[in-house]
CSV table of C-alpha atoms and ligand atoms in Angstrom, one decimal:
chain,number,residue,atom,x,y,z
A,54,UNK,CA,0.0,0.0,0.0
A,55,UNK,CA,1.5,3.6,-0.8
A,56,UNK,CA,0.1,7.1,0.2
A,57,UNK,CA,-0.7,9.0,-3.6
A,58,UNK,CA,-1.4,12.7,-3.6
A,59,UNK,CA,-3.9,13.5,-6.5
A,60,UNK,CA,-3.5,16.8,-7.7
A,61,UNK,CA,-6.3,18.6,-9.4
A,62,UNK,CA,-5.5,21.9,-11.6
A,63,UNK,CA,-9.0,23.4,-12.7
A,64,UNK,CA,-8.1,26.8,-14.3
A,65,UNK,CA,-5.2,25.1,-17.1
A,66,UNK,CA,-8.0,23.3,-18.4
A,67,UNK,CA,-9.0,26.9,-20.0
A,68,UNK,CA,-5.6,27.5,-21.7
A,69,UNK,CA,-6.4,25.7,-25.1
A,70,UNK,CA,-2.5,25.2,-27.1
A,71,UNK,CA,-0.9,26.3,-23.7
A,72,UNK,CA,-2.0,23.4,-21.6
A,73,UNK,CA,1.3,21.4,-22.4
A,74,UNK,CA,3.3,24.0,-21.1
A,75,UNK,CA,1.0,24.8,-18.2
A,76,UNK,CA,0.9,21.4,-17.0
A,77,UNK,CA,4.6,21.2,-17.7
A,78,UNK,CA,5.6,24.1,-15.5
A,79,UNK,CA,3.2,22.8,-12.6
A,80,UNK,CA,5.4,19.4,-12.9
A,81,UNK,CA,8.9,21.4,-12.6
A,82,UNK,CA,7.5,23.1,-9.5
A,83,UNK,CA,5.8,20.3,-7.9
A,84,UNK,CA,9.1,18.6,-8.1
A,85,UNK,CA,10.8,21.7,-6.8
A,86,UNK,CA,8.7,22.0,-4.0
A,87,UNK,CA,9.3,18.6,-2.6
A,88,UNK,CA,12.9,18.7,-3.8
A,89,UNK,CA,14.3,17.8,-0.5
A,90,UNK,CA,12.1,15.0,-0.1
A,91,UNK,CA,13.0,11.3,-0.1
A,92,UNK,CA,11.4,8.8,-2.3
A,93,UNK,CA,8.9,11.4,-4.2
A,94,UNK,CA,8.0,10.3,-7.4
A,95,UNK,CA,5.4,12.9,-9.7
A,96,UNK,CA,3.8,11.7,-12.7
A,97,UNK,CA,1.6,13.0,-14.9
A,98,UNK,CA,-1.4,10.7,-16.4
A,99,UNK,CA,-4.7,11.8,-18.9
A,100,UNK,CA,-5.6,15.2,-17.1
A,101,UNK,CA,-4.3,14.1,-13.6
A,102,UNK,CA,-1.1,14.7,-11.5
A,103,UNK,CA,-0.2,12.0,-9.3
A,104,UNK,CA,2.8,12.3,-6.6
A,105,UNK,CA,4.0,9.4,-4.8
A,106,UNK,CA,5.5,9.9,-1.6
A,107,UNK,CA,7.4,7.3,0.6
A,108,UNK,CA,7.2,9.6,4.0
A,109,UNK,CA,6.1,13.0,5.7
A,110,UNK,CA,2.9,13.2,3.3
A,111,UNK,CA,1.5,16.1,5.7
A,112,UNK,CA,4.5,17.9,5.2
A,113,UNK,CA,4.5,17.3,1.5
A,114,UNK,CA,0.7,18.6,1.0
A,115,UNK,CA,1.7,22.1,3.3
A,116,UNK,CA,4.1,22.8,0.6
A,117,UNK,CA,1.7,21.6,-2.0
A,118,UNK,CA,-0.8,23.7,-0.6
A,119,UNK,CA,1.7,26.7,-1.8
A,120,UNK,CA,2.1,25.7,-5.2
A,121,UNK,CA,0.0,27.7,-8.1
A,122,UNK,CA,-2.1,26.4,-10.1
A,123,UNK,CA,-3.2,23.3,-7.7
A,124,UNK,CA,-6.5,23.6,-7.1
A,125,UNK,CA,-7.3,20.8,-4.5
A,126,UNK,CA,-5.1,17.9,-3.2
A,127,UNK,CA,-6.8,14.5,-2.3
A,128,UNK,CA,-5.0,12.4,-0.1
A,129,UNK,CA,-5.2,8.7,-1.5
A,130,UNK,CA,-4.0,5.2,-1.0
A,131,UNK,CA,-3.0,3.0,-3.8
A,132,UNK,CA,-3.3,-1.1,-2.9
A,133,UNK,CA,-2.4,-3.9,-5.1
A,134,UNK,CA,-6.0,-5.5,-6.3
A,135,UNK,CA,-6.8,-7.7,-3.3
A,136,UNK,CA,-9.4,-7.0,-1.4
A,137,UNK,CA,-7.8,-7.5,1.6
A,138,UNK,CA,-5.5,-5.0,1.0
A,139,UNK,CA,-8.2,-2.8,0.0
A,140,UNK,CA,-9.9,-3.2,3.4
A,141,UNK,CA,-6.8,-1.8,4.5
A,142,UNK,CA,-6.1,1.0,2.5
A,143,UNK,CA,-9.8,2.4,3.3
A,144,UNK,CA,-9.6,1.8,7.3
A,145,UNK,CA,-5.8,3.9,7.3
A,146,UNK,CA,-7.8,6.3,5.0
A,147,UNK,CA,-10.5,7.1,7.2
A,148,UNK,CA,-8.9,7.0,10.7
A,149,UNK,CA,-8.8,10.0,10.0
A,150,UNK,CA,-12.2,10.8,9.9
A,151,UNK,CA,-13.3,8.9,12.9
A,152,UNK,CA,-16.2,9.8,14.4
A,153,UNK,CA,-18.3,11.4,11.1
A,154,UNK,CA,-20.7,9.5,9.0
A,155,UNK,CA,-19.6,8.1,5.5
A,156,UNK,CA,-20.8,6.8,2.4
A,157,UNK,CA,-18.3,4.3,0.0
A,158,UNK,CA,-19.0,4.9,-4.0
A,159,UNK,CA,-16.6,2.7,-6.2
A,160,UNK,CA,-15.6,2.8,-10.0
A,161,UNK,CA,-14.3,-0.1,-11.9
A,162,UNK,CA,-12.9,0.3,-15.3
A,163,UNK,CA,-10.6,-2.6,-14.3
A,164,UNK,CA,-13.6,-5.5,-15.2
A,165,UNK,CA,-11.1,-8.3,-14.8
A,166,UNK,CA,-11.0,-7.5,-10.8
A,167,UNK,CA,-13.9,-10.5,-10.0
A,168,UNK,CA,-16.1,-8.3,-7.8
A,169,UNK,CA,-18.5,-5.6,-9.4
A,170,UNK,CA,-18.4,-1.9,-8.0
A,171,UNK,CA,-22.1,-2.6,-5.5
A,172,UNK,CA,-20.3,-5.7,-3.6
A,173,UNK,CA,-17.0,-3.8,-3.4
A,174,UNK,CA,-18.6,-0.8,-1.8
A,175,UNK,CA,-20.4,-2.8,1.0
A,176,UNK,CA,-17.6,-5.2,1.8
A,177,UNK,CA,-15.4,-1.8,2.3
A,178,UNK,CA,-18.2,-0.2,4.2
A,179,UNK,CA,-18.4,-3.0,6.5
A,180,UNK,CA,-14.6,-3.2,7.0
A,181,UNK,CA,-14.5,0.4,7.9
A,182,UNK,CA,-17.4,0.3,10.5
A,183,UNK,CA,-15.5,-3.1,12.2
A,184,UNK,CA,-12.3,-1.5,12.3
A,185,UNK,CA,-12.6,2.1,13.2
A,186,UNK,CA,-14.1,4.0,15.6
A,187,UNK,CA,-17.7,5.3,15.8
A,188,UNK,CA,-18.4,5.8,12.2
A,189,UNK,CA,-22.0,5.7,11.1
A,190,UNK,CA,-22.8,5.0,7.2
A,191,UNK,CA,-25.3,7.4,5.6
A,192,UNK,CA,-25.8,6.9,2.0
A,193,UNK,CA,-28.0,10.2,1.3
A,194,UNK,CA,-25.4,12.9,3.0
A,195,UNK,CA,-22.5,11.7,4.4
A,196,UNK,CA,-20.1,13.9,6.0
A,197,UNK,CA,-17.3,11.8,3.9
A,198,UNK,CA,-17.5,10.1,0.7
A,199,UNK,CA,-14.6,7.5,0.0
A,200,UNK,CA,-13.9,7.0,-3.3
A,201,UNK,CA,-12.6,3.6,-4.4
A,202,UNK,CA,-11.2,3.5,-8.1
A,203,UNK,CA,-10.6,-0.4,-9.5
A,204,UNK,CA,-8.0,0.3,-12.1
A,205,UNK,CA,-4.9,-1.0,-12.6
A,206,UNK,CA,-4.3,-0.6,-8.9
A,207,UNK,CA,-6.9,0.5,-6.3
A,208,UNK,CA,-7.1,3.8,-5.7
A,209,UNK,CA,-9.0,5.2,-2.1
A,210,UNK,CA,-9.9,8.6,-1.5
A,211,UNK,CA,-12.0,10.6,0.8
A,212,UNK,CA,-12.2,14.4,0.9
A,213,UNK,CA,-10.4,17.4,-1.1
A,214,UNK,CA,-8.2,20.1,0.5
A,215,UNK,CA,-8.0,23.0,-1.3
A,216,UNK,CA,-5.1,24.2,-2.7
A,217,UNK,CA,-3.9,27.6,-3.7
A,218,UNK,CA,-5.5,28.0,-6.9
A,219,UNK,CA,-3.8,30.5,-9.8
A,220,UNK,CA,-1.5,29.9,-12.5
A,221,UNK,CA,1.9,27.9,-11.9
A,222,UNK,CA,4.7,30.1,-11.4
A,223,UNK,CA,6.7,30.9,-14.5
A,224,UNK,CA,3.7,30.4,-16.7
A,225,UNK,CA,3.4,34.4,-17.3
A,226,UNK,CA,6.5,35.6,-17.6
A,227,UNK,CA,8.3,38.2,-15.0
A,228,UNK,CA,8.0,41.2,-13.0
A,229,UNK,CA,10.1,43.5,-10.7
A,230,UNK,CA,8.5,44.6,-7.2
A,231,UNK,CA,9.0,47.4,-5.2
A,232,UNK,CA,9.7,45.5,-1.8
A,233,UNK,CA,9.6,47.2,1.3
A,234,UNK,CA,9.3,45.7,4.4
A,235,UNK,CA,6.0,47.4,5.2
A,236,UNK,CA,2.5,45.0,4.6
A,237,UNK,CA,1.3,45.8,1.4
A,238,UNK,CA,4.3,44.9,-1.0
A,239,UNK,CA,4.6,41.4,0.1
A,240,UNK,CA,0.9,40.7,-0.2
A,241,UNK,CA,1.3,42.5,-3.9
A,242,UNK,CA,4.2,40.4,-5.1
A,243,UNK,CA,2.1,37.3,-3.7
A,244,UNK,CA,-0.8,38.2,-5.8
A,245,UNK,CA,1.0,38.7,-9.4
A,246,UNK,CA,3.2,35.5,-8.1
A,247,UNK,CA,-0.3,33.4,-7.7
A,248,UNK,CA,-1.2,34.7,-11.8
A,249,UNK,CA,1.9,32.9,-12.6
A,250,UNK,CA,4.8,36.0,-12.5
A,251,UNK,CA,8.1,35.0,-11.1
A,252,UNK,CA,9.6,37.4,-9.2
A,253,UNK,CA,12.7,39.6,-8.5
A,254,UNK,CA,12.2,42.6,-5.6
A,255,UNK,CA,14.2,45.9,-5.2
A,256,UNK,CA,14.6,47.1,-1.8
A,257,UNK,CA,15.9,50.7,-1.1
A,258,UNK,CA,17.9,51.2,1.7
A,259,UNK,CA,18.7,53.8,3.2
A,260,UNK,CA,21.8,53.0,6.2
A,261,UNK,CA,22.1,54.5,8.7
A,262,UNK,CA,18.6,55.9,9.0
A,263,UNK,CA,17.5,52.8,8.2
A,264,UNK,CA,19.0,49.8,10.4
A,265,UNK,CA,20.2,46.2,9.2
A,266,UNK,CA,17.6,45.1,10.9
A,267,UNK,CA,15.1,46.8,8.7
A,268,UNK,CA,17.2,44.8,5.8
A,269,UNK,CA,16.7,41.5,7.3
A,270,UNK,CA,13.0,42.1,7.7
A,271,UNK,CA,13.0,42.5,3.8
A,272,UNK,CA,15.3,39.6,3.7
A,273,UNK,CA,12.5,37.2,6.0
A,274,UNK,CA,9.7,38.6,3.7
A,275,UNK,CA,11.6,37.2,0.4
A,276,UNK,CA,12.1,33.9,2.2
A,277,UNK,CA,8.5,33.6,3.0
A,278,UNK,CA,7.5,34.5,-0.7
A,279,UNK,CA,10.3,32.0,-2.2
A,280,UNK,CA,8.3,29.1,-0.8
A,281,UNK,CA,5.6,29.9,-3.2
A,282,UNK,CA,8.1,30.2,-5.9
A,283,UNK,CA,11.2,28.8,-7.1
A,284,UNK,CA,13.6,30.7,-4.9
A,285,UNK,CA,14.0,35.0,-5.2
A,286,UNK,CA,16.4,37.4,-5.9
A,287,UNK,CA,16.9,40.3,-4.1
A,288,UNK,CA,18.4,43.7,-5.1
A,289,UNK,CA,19.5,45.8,-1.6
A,290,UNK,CA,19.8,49.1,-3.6
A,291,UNK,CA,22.0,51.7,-1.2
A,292,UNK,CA,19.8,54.7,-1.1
A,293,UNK,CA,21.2,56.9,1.5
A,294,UNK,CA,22.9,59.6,-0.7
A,295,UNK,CA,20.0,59.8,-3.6
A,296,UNK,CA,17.8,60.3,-0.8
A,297,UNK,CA,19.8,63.0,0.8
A,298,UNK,CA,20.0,64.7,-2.2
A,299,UNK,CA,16.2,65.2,-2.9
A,300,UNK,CA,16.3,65.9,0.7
A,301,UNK,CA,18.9,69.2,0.4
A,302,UNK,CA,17.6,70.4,-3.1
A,303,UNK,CA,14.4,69.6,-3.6
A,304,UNK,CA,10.7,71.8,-1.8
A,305,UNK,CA,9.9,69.8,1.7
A,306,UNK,CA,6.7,68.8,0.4
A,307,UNK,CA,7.3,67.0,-3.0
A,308,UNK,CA,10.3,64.8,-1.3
A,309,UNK,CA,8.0,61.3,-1.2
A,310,UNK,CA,6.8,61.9,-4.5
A,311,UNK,CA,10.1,62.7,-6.0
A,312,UNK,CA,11.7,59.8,-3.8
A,313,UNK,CA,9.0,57.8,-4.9
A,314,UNK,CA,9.9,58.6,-8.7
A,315,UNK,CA,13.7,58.0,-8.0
A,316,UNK,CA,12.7,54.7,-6.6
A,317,UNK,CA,10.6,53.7,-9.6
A,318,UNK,CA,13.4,54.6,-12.7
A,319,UNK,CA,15.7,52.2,-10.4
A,320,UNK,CA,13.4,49.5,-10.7
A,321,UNK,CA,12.9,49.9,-14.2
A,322,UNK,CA,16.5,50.1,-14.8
A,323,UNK,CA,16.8,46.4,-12.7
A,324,UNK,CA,13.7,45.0,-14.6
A,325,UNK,CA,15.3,45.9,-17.6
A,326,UNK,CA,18.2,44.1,-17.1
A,327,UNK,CA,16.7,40.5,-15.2
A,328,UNK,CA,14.0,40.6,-18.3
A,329,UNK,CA,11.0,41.5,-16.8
A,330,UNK,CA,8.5,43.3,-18.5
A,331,UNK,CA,6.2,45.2,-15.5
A,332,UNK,CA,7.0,46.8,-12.1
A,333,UNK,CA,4.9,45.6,-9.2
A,334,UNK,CA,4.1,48.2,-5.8
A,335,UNK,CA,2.3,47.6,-3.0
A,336,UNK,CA,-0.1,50.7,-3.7
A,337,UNK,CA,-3.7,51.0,-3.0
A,338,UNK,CA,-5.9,54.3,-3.9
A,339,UNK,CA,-6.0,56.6,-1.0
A,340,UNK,CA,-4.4,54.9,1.4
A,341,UNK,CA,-1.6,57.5,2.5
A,342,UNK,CA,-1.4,61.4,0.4
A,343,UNK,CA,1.3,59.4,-2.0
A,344,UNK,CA,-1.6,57.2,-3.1
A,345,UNK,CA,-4.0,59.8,-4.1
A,346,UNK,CA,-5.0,59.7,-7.5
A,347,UNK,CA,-2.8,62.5,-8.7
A,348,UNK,CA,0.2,60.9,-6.8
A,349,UNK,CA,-0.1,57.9,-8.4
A,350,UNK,CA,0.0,59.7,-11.9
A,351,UNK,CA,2.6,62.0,-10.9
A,352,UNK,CA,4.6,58.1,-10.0
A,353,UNK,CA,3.5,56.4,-12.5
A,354,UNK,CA,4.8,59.2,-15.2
A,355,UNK,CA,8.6,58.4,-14.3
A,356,UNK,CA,8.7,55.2,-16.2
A,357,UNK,CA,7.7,53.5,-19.2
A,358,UNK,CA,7.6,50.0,-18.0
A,359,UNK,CA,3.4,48.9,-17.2
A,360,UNK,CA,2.8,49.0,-13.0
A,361,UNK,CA,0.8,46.2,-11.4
A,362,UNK,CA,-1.0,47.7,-8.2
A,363,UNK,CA,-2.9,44.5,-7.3
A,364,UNK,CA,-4.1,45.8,-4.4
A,365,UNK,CA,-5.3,49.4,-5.7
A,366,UNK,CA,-9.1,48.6,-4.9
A,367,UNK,CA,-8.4,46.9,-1.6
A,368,UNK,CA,-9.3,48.0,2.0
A,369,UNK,CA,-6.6,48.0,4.5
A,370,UNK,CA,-8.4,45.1,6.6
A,371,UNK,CA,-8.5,42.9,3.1
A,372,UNK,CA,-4.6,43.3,2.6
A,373,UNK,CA,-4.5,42.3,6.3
A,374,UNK,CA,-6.1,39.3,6.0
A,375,UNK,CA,-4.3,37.9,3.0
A,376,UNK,CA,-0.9,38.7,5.0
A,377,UNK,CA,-1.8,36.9,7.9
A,378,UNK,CA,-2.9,34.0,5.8
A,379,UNK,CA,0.2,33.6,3.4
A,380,UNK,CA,2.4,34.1,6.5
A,381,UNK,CA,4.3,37.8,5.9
A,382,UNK,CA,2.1,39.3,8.5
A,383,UNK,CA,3.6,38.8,11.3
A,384,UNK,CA,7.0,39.8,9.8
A,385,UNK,CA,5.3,42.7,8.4
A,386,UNK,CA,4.8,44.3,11.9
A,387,UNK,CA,8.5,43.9,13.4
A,388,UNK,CA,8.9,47.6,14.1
A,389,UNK,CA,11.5,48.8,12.6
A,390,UNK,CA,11.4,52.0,10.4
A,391,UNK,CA,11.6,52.3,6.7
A,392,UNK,CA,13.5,55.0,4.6
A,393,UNK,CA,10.0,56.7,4.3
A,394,UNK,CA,9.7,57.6,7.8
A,395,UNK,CA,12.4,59.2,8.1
A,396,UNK,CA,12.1,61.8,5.8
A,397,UNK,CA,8.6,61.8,5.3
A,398,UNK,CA,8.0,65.9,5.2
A,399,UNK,CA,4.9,67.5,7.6
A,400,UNK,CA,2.8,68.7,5.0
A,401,UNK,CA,3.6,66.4,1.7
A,402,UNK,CA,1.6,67.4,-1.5
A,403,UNK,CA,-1.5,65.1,-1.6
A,404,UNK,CA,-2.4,67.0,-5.2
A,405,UNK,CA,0.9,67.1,-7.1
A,406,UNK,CA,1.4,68.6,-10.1
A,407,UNK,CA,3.5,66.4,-12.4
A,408,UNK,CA,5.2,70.2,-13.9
A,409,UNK,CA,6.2,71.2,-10.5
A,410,UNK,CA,7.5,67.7,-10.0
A,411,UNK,CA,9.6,67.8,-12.9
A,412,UNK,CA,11.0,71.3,-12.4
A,413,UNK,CA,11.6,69.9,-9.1
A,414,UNK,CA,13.9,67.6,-10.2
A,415,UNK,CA,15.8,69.6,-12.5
A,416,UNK,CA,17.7,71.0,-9.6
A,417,UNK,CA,19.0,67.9,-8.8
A,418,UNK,CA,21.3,65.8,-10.6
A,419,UNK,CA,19.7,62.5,-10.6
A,420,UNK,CA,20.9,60.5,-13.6
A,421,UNK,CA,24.0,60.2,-12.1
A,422,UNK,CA,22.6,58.3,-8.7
A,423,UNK,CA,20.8,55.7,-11.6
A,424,UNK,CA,23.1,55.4,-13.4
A,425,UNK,CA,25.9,54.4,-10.7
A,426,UNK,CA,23.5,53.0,-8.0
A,427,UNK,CA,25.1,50.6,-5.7
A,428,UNK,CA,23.3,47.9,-4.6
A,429,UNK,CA,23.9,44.5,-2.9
A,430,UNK,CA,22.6,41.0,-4.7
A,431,UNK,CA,21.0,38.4,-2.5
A,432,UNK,CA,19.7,35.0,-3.4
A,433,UNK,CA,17.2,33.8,-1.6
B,100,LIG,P1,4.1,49.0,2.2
B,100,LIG,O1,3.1,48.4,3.2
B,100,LIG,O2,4.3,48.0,1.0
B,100,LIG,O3,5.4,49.5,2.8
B,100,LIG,P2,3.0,51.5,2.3
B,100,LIG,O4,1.5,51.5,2.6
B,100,LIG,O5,3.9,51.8,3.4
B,100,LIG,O6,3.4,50.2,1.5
B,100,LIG,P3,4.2,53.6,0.7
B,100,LIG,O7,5.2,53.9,1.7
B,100,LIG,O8,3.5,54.7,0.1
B,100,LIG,O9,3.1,52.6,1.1
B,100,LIG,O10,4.9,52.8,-0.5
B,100,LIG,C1,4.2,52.5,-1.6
B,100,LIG,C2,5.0,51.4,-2.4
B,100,LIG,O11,6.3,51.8,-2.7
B,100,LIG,C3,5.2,50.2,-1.5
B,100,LIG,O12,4.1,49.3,-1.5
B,100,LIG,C4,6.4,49.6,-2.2
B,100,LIG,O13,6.0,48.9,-3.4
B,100,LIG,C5,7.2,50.8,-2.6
B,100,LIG,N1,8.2,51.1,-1.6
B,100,LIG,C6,8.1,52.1,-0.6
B,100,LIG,N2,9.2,52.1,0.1
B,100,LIG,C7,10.1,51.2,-0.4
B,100,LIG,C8,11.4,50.8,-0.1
B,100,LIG,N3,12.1,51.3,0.9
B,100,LIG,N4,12.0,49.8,-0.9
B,100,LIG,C9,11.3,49.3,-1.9
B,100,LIG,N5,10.0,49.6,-2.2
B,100,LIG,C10,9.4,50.6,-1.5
B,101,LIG,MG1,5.8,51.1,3.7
C-alpha cells in the first residue's frame, strides 16, 4: 500500500495550445517543491497529477498547498487488487475521519478485478465500520465520501483540501517589485506570483537611517514568498545619498513623490536588465497622500515599464487578511522603520502637479545616482 497525492488543476484546463506548457511548469514546480524529499515520485497521467511519496505526506501537502495552479489535493492510497489489502487501505484512509458518518461509491474500469463496483462498496463499508471508531454509514449525506477506483491498482480517497489555486509560477513571464518591508508589497508580489509571475524585488535602503535590521526584515519577507516560488532574488539598492539629495535640493513637500519617482526609474532600470516586462508596488488608492489619484499619476509618469498595483481597490483590513494567511504578516509588523519615515515631510503634496514635480527635479542631478547606484545582490 502507498500514500498517492492527487492533484487537481481546474483553471489550465482553460488554456487551449498552452496546456502542455501549463501542466509542464506545474510538474517542474511540484518537483521543486518537494525537492528535498526522499522517495517522491510525480507523474503526470490523462488530465491528472499524481505524486508518490514514501514519508512525511503532511509535510508534502503544506508545501503543496503553496504551489499555483493546484487547485485541491486528495490524499489517497493505492493497494495492489486484493481485497484485503483494500480493506486496509480504506480503514488507514478514514482514521482520519473517525467519528463522522460516510458513504463508500466505487468505480471499476478494471472488469477483470472478479467483484462488481455494489459488492465492493459494502464489503469496504463493512470493513471500515468493524475497524474504526464510531463511524455511522449514511448513503443520502454523508459527511465523507470515500472514493474507491478499480483500475490498474486501487485507488482510495475521501475528501479534497484546497489548494492555492492561480496559475503555476513561471507560466506568465516576470515582473520586478517594489519590496519594502511594510504589509502591502509582500501581499502585492504574492498576488502577481499566484497569476503565474516569477519574481525579482528591489529594496531601497537607506543606512544609517535605516537599520540592518530593517534589511533583514525585507530579507525574512523574500524567504516567505520564495516558498511559493522557485527561490528570489533580491536587489539591496544603497539609497542613502540619492535620498539625501532630494532631501537638500528639492521643496519639503514634493520629497515622497520625487523619492517615490527615483525609486521607480531604479526598478525599471533592474527590470530591464533580469528581463521583466512590468514593475509591481504595493499601492492601494488613497491609502496615505502618496496614493491619491494625482500621486499615483505623478509616479506612475517616471517610467515607461506597465505597474501592477494589485491591491489598488483593496481596503486595508482585506490586505491584512491575505498577510496573515500567506504568513508575511507577522514579519510585516517587526517595528522597525523604513526610509520613508524618516524623511517623510509634515505637510507632503496630496495633489501634485507632475510640472512642478519635474522642475523639481531639474535642480537635482539625478541621472548620475541611476546610473551608478550601488546595490547588494542576495539569493534567496
Ligand atoms: P508597504 O506596506 O508596501 O510598505 P505603504 O503602505 O507603506 O506600503 P508607501 O510607503 O506609500 O506605502 O509605499 C508604496 C509602495 O512603494 C510600496 O508598496 C512599495 O511597493 C514601494 N516602496 C516604498 N518604500 C520602499 C522601499 N524602501 N523599498 C522598496 N520599495 C518601496
Ligand atoms: Mg511602507
Amino acid at each position: 500500500m502507498k500514500d498517492v497525492l492527487l492533484i487537481k488543476y481546474g483553471e489550465l484546463a482553460l488554456k487551449g495550445e498552452n496546456r502542455s506548457f501549463f501542466e509542464n511548469t506545474l510538474v517542474k514546480n511540484i518537483k521543486y517543491a518537494l525537492r528535498d524529499f526522499d522517495g517522491v515520485k510525480v507523474e503526470k497521467t490523462h488530465g491528472r497529477i499524481y505524486v508518490e511519496c514514501e514519508k512525511n505526506v503532511e509535510e508534502a501537502i503544506e508545501r503543496l498547498k503553496k504551489v499555483f495552479g493546484i487547485v485541491g489535493i486528495t490524499r489517497a492510497k493505492e493497494a495492489d487488487l486484493d481485497l484485503e489489502e483494500i480493506f486496509k487501505a480504506a480503514v488507514d484512509l478514514m482514521k482520519s475521519h473517525q467519528g463522522k458518518t460516510f458513504k463508500v461509491e466505487t468505480k471499476r474500469p478494471n472488469k477483470a478485478f472478479p467483484y462488481n463496483s455494489m459488492e465492493i462498496s459494502r464489503r469496504v463499508g463493512a470493513a471500515v465500520l468493524k475497524n474504526v471508531k464510531n463511524m455511522k454509514v449514511d448513503v443520502h449525506n454523508p459527511d465523507v465520501l470515500l472514493n474507491v477506483e478499480i483500475r490498474e491498482k486501487a485507488f482510495l480517497y475521501a475528501g479534497v483540501i484546497e489548494g492555492a489555486g492561480g496559475l503555476p509560477l513561471g507560466t506568465n513571464g516576470k515582473a520586478t517589485v517594489l519590496l519594502s518591508g511594510g504589509i502591502d508589497s509582500p501581499v502585492a508580489a504574492w498576488m502577481m506570483m499566484k497569476r503565474g509571475v516569477e519574481v525579482e524585488a528591489v529594496y531601497f535602503h537607506s543606512p544609517p537611517y535605516t537599520s540592518d535590521r530593517a534589511k533583514e526584515k525585507v530579507v525574512d519577507l523574500c524567504k516567505v514568498l520564495s516558498q511559493y516560488g522557485r527561490g528570489m532574488r533580491l536587489h539591496v539598492v544603497h539609497f542613502t545619498d540619492l535620498q539625501l539629495e532630494i532631501y537638500e535640493k528639492c521643496p519639503a513637500r514634493l520629497t515622497t513623490i520625487i523619492m517615490r519617482r527615483m525609486m521607480m526609474k531604479i526598478a525599471e532600470k533592474i527590470a530591464q536588465q533580469n528581463g521583466s516586462l512590468a514593475l509591481i508596488t504595493g499601492e492601494s488608492l488613497g491609502q496615505v497622500a502618496s496614493q491619491t489619484i494625482e500621486s499615483l499619476y505623478v509616479t506612475n509618469s517616471s517610467v515607461s515599464l506597465p505597474v501592477f498595483r494589485p491591491l489598488i481597490g483593496m481596503d486595508k483590513r482585506e490586505i491584512i487578511d491575505i498577510a496573515q494567511k500567506i504568513g508575511t504578516y507577522e514579519i510585516s509588523i517587526r517595528p522597525y522603520e523604513d526610509c520613508c519615515t524618516i524623511f517623510v515631510p509634515k505637510h507632503p503634496a496630496t495633489k501634485p502637479k507632475l510640472e512642478k514635480v519635474l522642475e523639481a527635479e531639474e535642480k537635482m542631478d539625478y541621472q548620475k545616482f541611476i546610473d551608478n547606484f550601488e546595490e547588494e545582490v542576495i539569493e534567496i
